[in-house]
C-alpha atoms as a PDB file:
ATOM      1  CA  ASP A   1      27.385  13.796  -7.187  1.00  0.00           C
ATOM      2  CA  PHE A   2      30.820  15.260  -6.621  1.00  0.00           C
ATOM      3  CA  ASP A   3      30.646  18.700  -5.023  1.00  0.00           C
ATOM      4  CA  SER A   4      32.352  20.927  -7.585  1.00  0.00           C
ATOM      5  CA  THR A   5      32.740  23.731  -5.047  1.00  0.00           C
ATOM      6  CA  VAL A   6      35.645  21.889  -3.390  1.00  0.00           C
ATOM      7  CA  ILE A   7      38.963  23.261  -4.626  1.00  0.00           C
ATOM      8  CA  LEU A   8      41.248  20.435  -5.642  1.00  0.00           C
ATOM      9  CA  SER A   9      44.890  21.317  -5.191  1.00  0.00           C
ATOM     10  CA  SER A  10      48.025  19.828  -3.743  1.00  0.00           C
ATOM     11  CA  SER A  11      48.101  22.605  -1.110  1.00  0.00           C
ATOM     12  CA  ASN A  12      44.905  21.337   0.560  1.00  0.00           C
ATOM     13  CA  GLY A  13      45.756  17.666   0.044  1.00  0.00           C
ATOM     14  CA  LEU A  14      42.983  16.923  -2.480  1.00  0.00           C
ATOM     15  CA  SER A  15      43.343  15.543  -5.990  1.00  0.00           C
ATOM     16  CA  TYR A  16      40.934  13.825  -8.390  1.00  0.00           C
ATOM     17  CA  SER A  17      41.811  11.367 -11.150  1.00  0.00           C
ATOM     18  CA  ASN A  18      39.903   8.598 -12.949  1.00  0.00           C
ATOM     19  CA  SER A  19      36.798   9.004 -10.732  1.00  0.00           C
ATOM     20  CA  ILE A  20      38.841   8.670  -7.533  1.00  0.00           C
ATOM     21  CA  LEU A  21      39.236  11.431  -4.978  1.00  0.00           C
ATOM     22  CA  TYR A  22      42.629  11.319  -3.259  1.00  0.00           C
ATOM     23  CA  ILE A  23      42.953  12.826   0.205  1.00  0.00           C
ATOM     24  CA  SER A  24      46.418  13.234   1.681  1.00  0.00           C
ATOM     25  CA  GLN A  25      47.765  15.109   4.649  1.00  0.00           C
ATOM     26  CA  ASN A  26      51.306  15.715   5.826  1.00  0.00           C
ATOM     27  CA  ILE A  27      50.822  13.075   8.496  1.00  0.00           C
ATOM     28  CA  GLY A  28      49.582   9.568   7.923  1.00  0.00           C
ATOM     29  CA  PRO A  29      48.692   7.720   4.696  1.00  0.00           C
ATOM     30  CA  THR A  30      46.921   8.951   1.569  1.00  0.00           C
ATOM     31  CA  PHE A  31      43.245   7.962   1.420  1.00  0.00           C
ATOM     32  CA  SER A  32      41.252   7.394  -1.756  1.00  0.00           C
ATOM     33  CA  VAL A  33      37.496   7.529  -2.238  1.00  0.00           C
ATOM     34  CA  ASN A  34      35.914   6.049  -5.343  1.00  0.00           C
ATOM     35  CA  ILE A  35      33.323   8.465  -6.777  1.00  0.00           C
ATOM     36  CA  PRO A  36      31.011   6.622  -9.177  1.00  0.00           C
ATOM     37  CA  GLN A  37      30.414   8.159 -12.581  1.00  0.00           C
ATOM     38  CA  LYS A  38      26.919   8.386 -14.014  1.00  0.00           C
ATOM     39  CA  GLY A  39      25.919   6.303 -17.008  1.00  0.00           C
ATOM     40  CA  SER A  40      22.769   5.261 -18.806  1.00  0.00           C
ATOM     41  CA  PHE A  41      21.298   2.671 -21.112  1.00  0.00           C
ATOM     42  CA  GLY A  42      17.981   2.103 -22.770  1.00  0.00           C
ATOM     43  CA  ILE A  43      16.021   1.299 -25.862  1.00  0.00           C
ATOM     44  CA  SER A  44      13.985   3.060 -28.533  1.00  0.00           C
ATOM     45  CA  ILE A  45      10.855   1.293 -29.693  1.00  0.00           C
ATOM     46  CA  ASP A  46       9.625   2.397 -33.119  1.00  0.00           C
ATOM     47  CA  ALA A  47       6.606   0.767 -34.744  1.00  0.00           C
ATOM     48  CA  GLY A  48       6.614   3.150 -37.718  1.00  0.00           C
ATOM     49  CA  SER A  49       3.070   4.155 -38.624  1.00  0.00           C
ATOM     50  CA  ASN A  50       1.642   1.202 -36.636  1.00  0.00           C
ATOM     51  CA  PHE A  51       1.039   1.057 -32.900  1.00  0.00           C
ATOM     52  CA  ILE A  52       3.581  -0.631 -30.604  1.00  0.00           C
ATOM     53  CA  THR A  53       2.708  -4.265 -29.879  1.00  0.00           C
ATOM     54  CA  ILE A  54       3.352  -6.375 -26.798  1.00  0.00           C
ATOM     55  CA  GLY A  55       6.408  -8.622 -26.545  1.00  0.00           C
ATOM     56  CA  SER A  56      10.193  -8.482 -26.401  1.00  0.00           C
ATOM     57  CA  LYS A  57      11.635  -5.359 -28.040  1.00  0.00           C
ATOM     58  CA  GLY A  58      15.374  -5.807 -27.626  1.00  0.00           C
ATOM     59  CA  TYR A  59      18.455  -6.378 -25.506  1.00  0.00           C
ATOM     60  CA  VAL A  60      21.318  -4.360 -24.037  1.00  0.00           C
ATOM     61  CA  THR A  61      24.606  -5.854 -22.796  1.00  0.00           C
ATOM     62  CA  MET A  62      26.238  -3.789 -20.069  1.00  0.00           C
ATOM     63  CA  PRO A  63      29.878  -2.684 -20.510  1.00  0.00           C
ATOM     64  CA  TYR A  64      30.383  -1.956 -16.773  1.00  0.00           C
ATOM     65  CA  ASP A  65      29.302  -2.893 -13.219  1.00  0.00           C
ATOM     66  CA  GLY A  66      26.720  -0.565 -11.723  1.00  0.00           C
ATOM     67  CA  THR A  67      23.451   0.311 -10.042  1.00  0.00           C
ATOM     68  CA  ILE A  68      20.245   1.591 -11.640  1.00  0.00           C
ATOM     69  CA  ILE A  69      19.136   4.870 -10.024  1.00  0.00           C
ATOM     70  CA  ASP A  70      16.111   5.981 -12.074  1.00  0.00           C
ATOM     71  CA  TRP A  71      14.201   5.670 -15.338  1.00  0.00           C
ATOM     72  CA  GLN A  72      12.491   7.947 -17.842  1.00  0.00           C
ATOM     73  CA  ILE A  73      10.094   7.172 -20.662  1.00  0.00           C
ATOM     74  CA  ILE A  74       8.782   9.398 -23.430  1.00  0.00           C
ATOM     75  CA  GLY A  75       6.323   8.624 -26.199  1.00  0.00           C
ATOM     76  CA  ASN A  76       5.291  10.344 -29.413  1.00  0.00           C
ATOM     77  CA  LEU A  77       1.576  10.338 -28.542  1.00  0.00           C
ATOM     78  CA  ASN A  78      -0.595  10.685 -25.466  1.00  0.00           C
ATOM     79  CA  GLY A  79      -0.731   6.959 -24.725  1.00  0.00           C
ATOM     80  CA  ASP A  80      -0.253   4.041 -22.381  1.00  0.00           C
ATOM     81  CA  ILE A  81       2.604   1.565 -22.021  1.00  0.00           C
ATOM     82  CA  GLN A  82       3.960  -0.833 -19.397  1.00  0.00           C
ATOM     83  CA  VAL A  83       7.446  -2.292 -19.878  1.00  0.00           C
ATOM     84  CA  ASP A  84       9.127  -5.024 -17.848  1.00  0.00           C
ATOM     85  CA  ILE A  85      12.890  -5.323 -17.756  1.00  0.00           C
ATOM     86  CA  LYS A  86      14.484  -8.705 -17.360  1.00  0.00           C
ATOM     87  CA  LYS A  87      18.148  -9.450 -16.676  1.00  0.00           C
ATOM     88  CA  SER A  88      20.533 -12.346 -17.121  1.00  0.00           C
ATOM     89  CA  SER A  89      24.207 -12.899 -16.593  1.00  0.00           C
ATOM     90  CA  TYR A  90      26.053 -13.423 -19.862  1.00  0.00           C
ATOM     91  CA  LEU A  91      26.699 -17.024 -18.814  1.00  0.00           C
ATOM     92  CA  ASN A  92      23.002 -17.796 -18.181  1.00  0.00           C
ATOM     93  CA  TYR A  93      21.607 -15.953 -21.227  1.00  0.00           C
ATOM     94  CA  PRO A  94      18.961 -16.413 -22.744  1.00  0.00           C
ATOM     95  CA  THR A  95      17.251 -17.184 -19.406  1.00  0.00           C
ATOM     96  CA  THR A  96      16.156 -13.840 -17.906  1.00  0.00           C
ATOM     97  CA  THR A  97      14.429 -12.762 -14.684  1.00  0.00           C
ATOM     98  CA  SER A  98      12.429  -9.589 -14.049  1.00  0.00           C
ATOM     99  CA  ILE A  99      14.239  -6.845 -12.126  1.00  0.00           C
ATOM    100  CA  THR A 100      11.044  -4.783 -11.643  1.00  0.00           C
ATOM    101  CA  ASN A 101       9.086  -7.305  -9.536  1.00  0.00           C
ATOM    102  CA  GLY A 102       5.859  -6.095 -11.167  1.00  0.00           C
ATOM    103  CA  ASN A 103       6.649  -2.380 -10.696  1.00  0.00           C
ATOM    104  CA  TYR A 104       6.958  -1.754 -14.432  1.00  0.00           C
ATOM    105  CA  ILE A 105       8.274   1.225 -16.308  1.00  0.00           C
ATOM    106  CA  GLY A 106       5.237   2.941 -17.741  1.00  0.00           C
ATOM    107  CA  MET A 107       2.936   5.827 -18.405  1.00  0.00           C
ATOM    108  CA  THR A 108      -0.831   6.196 -18.544  1.00  0.00           C
ATOM    109  CA  SER A 109      -2.542   8.723 -20.839  1.00  0.00           C
ATOM    110  CA  SER A 110       0.685  10.693 -21.014  1.00  0.00           C
ATOM    111  CA  TYR A 111       3.631  11.651 -23.194  1.00  0.00           C
ATOM    112  CA  LYS A 112       6.218  10.985 -20.465  1.00  0.00           C
ATOM    113  CA  ASN A 113       6.946   9.604 -17.007  1.00  0.00           C
ATOM    114  CA  ASN A 114       9.879   8.965 -14.682  1.00  0.00           C
ATOM    115  CA  ASP A 115      10.678   7.311 -11.360  1.00  0.00           C
ATOM    116  CA  ASN A 116      13.617   7.382  -8.988  1.00  0.00           C
ATOM    117  CA  ILE A 117      12.085   5.319  -6.158  1.00  0.00           C
ATOM    118  CA  LEU A 118      12.288   1.958  -8.012  1.00  0.00           C
ATOM    119  CA  TYR A 119      10.352   0.142  -5.301  1.00  0.00           C
ATOM    120  CA  ASN A 120      11.370  -3.512  -4.922  1.00  0.00           C
ATOM    121  CA  TRP A 121      13.593  -3.484  -8.018  1.00  0.00           C
ATOM    122  CA  SER A 122      16.818  -5.476  -8.298  1.00  0.00           C
ATOM    123  CA  LEU A 123      19.109  -2.517  -8.980  1.00  0.00           C
ATOM    124  CA  ASN A 124      22.669  -3.899  -9.151  1.00  0.00           C
ATOM    125  CA  PHE A 125      24.217  -5.377 -12.258  1.00  0.00           C
ATOM    126  CA  SER A 126      27.575  -6.679 -13.442  1.00  0.00           C
ATOM    127  CA  LYS A 127      29.644  -6.128 -16.548  1.00  0.00           C
ATOM    128  CA  ASN A 128      28.269  -8.226 -19.440  1.00  0.00           C
ATOM    129  CA  ASP A 129      24.834  -8.713 -17.835  1.00  0.00           C
ATOM    130  CA  VAL A 130      22.099  -8.705 -20.491  1.00  0.00           C
ATOM    131  CA  PHE A 131      18.897  -6.666 -20.091  1.00  0.00           C
ATOM    132  CA  GLU A 132      15.733  -7.469 -22.076  1.00  0.00           C
ATOM    133  CA  PHE A 133      12.923  -4.932 -22.588  1.00  0.00           C
ATOM    134  CA  ILE A 134       9.439  -6.462 -22.811  1.00  0.00           C
ATOM    135  CA  VAL A 135       6.254  -4.494 -23.531  1.00  0.00           C
ATOM    136  CA  ILE A 136       3.543  -5.899 -21.236  1.00  0.00           C
ATOM    137  CA  SER A 137       0.705  -3.637 -22.389  1.00  0.00           C
ATOM    138  CA  THR A 138       0.325  -0.628 -24.668  1.00  0.00           C
ATOM    139  CA  SER A 139      -2.171   1.517 -26.497  1.00  0.00           C
ATOM    140  CA  ASN A 140      -2.034   4.516 -28.817  1.00  0.00           C
ATOM    141  CA  LEU A 141       1.775   4.765 -29.147  1.00  0.00           C
ATOM    142  CA  ASN A 142       3.937   4.492 -32.273  1.00  0.00           C
ATOM    143  CA  LYS A 143       7.235   5.307 -30.569  1.00  0.00           C
ATOM    144  CA  ALA A 144       8.671   5.156 -27.063  1.00  0.00           C
ATOM    145  CA  ASN A 145      12.118   5.826 -25.674  1.00  0.00           C
ATOM    146  CA  ILE A 146      13.237   4.369 -22.332  1.00  0.00           C
ATOM    147  CA  VAL A 147      16.400   5.438 -20.510  1.00  0.00           C
ATOM    148  CA  LEU A 148      17.681   4.016 -17.243  1.00  0.00           C
ATOM    149  CA  SER A 149      20.263   6.107 -15.397  1.00  0.00           C
ATOM    150  CA  THR A 150      23.052   4.314 -13.550  1.00  0.00           C
ATOM    151  CA  LEU A 151      26.052   4.743 -11.332  1.00  0.00           C
ATOM    152  CA  LYS A 152      29.137   3.029 -12.775  1.00  0.00           C
ATOM    153  CA  TYR A 153      31.526   1.113 -10.499  1.00  0.00           C
END
């Protein structure tokens, strides 16, 4: 995150525009540092009055390049769910490959869960990559919302 305590002004040689920090001094060139912005994407799964079933629940196409940094899941009941996420380039769609390597998004006997370790995940993605959300197992849930936080590049 950008440290908001730094004073950006022309007198100290710092300026910030379009997610780029510009550093200039009276001697030498001006330097720029790209500061990624945060983003997110996800899916809401709603089975109405029924329980969520296993299988593919939807797709998201990414509008930017980035890196996944964490996930959160919430459900409407104290329940269980495991969700795999698969990815494909736009060119290779509909063939998808898991990015979780078996370390699924999920919760057990809970209303919520989150993770920012993402052990053994494939975290980077490109603009127009397609993500698929697949419920692997579930019990006692009518609704679930999954959000993945990202850094945009």
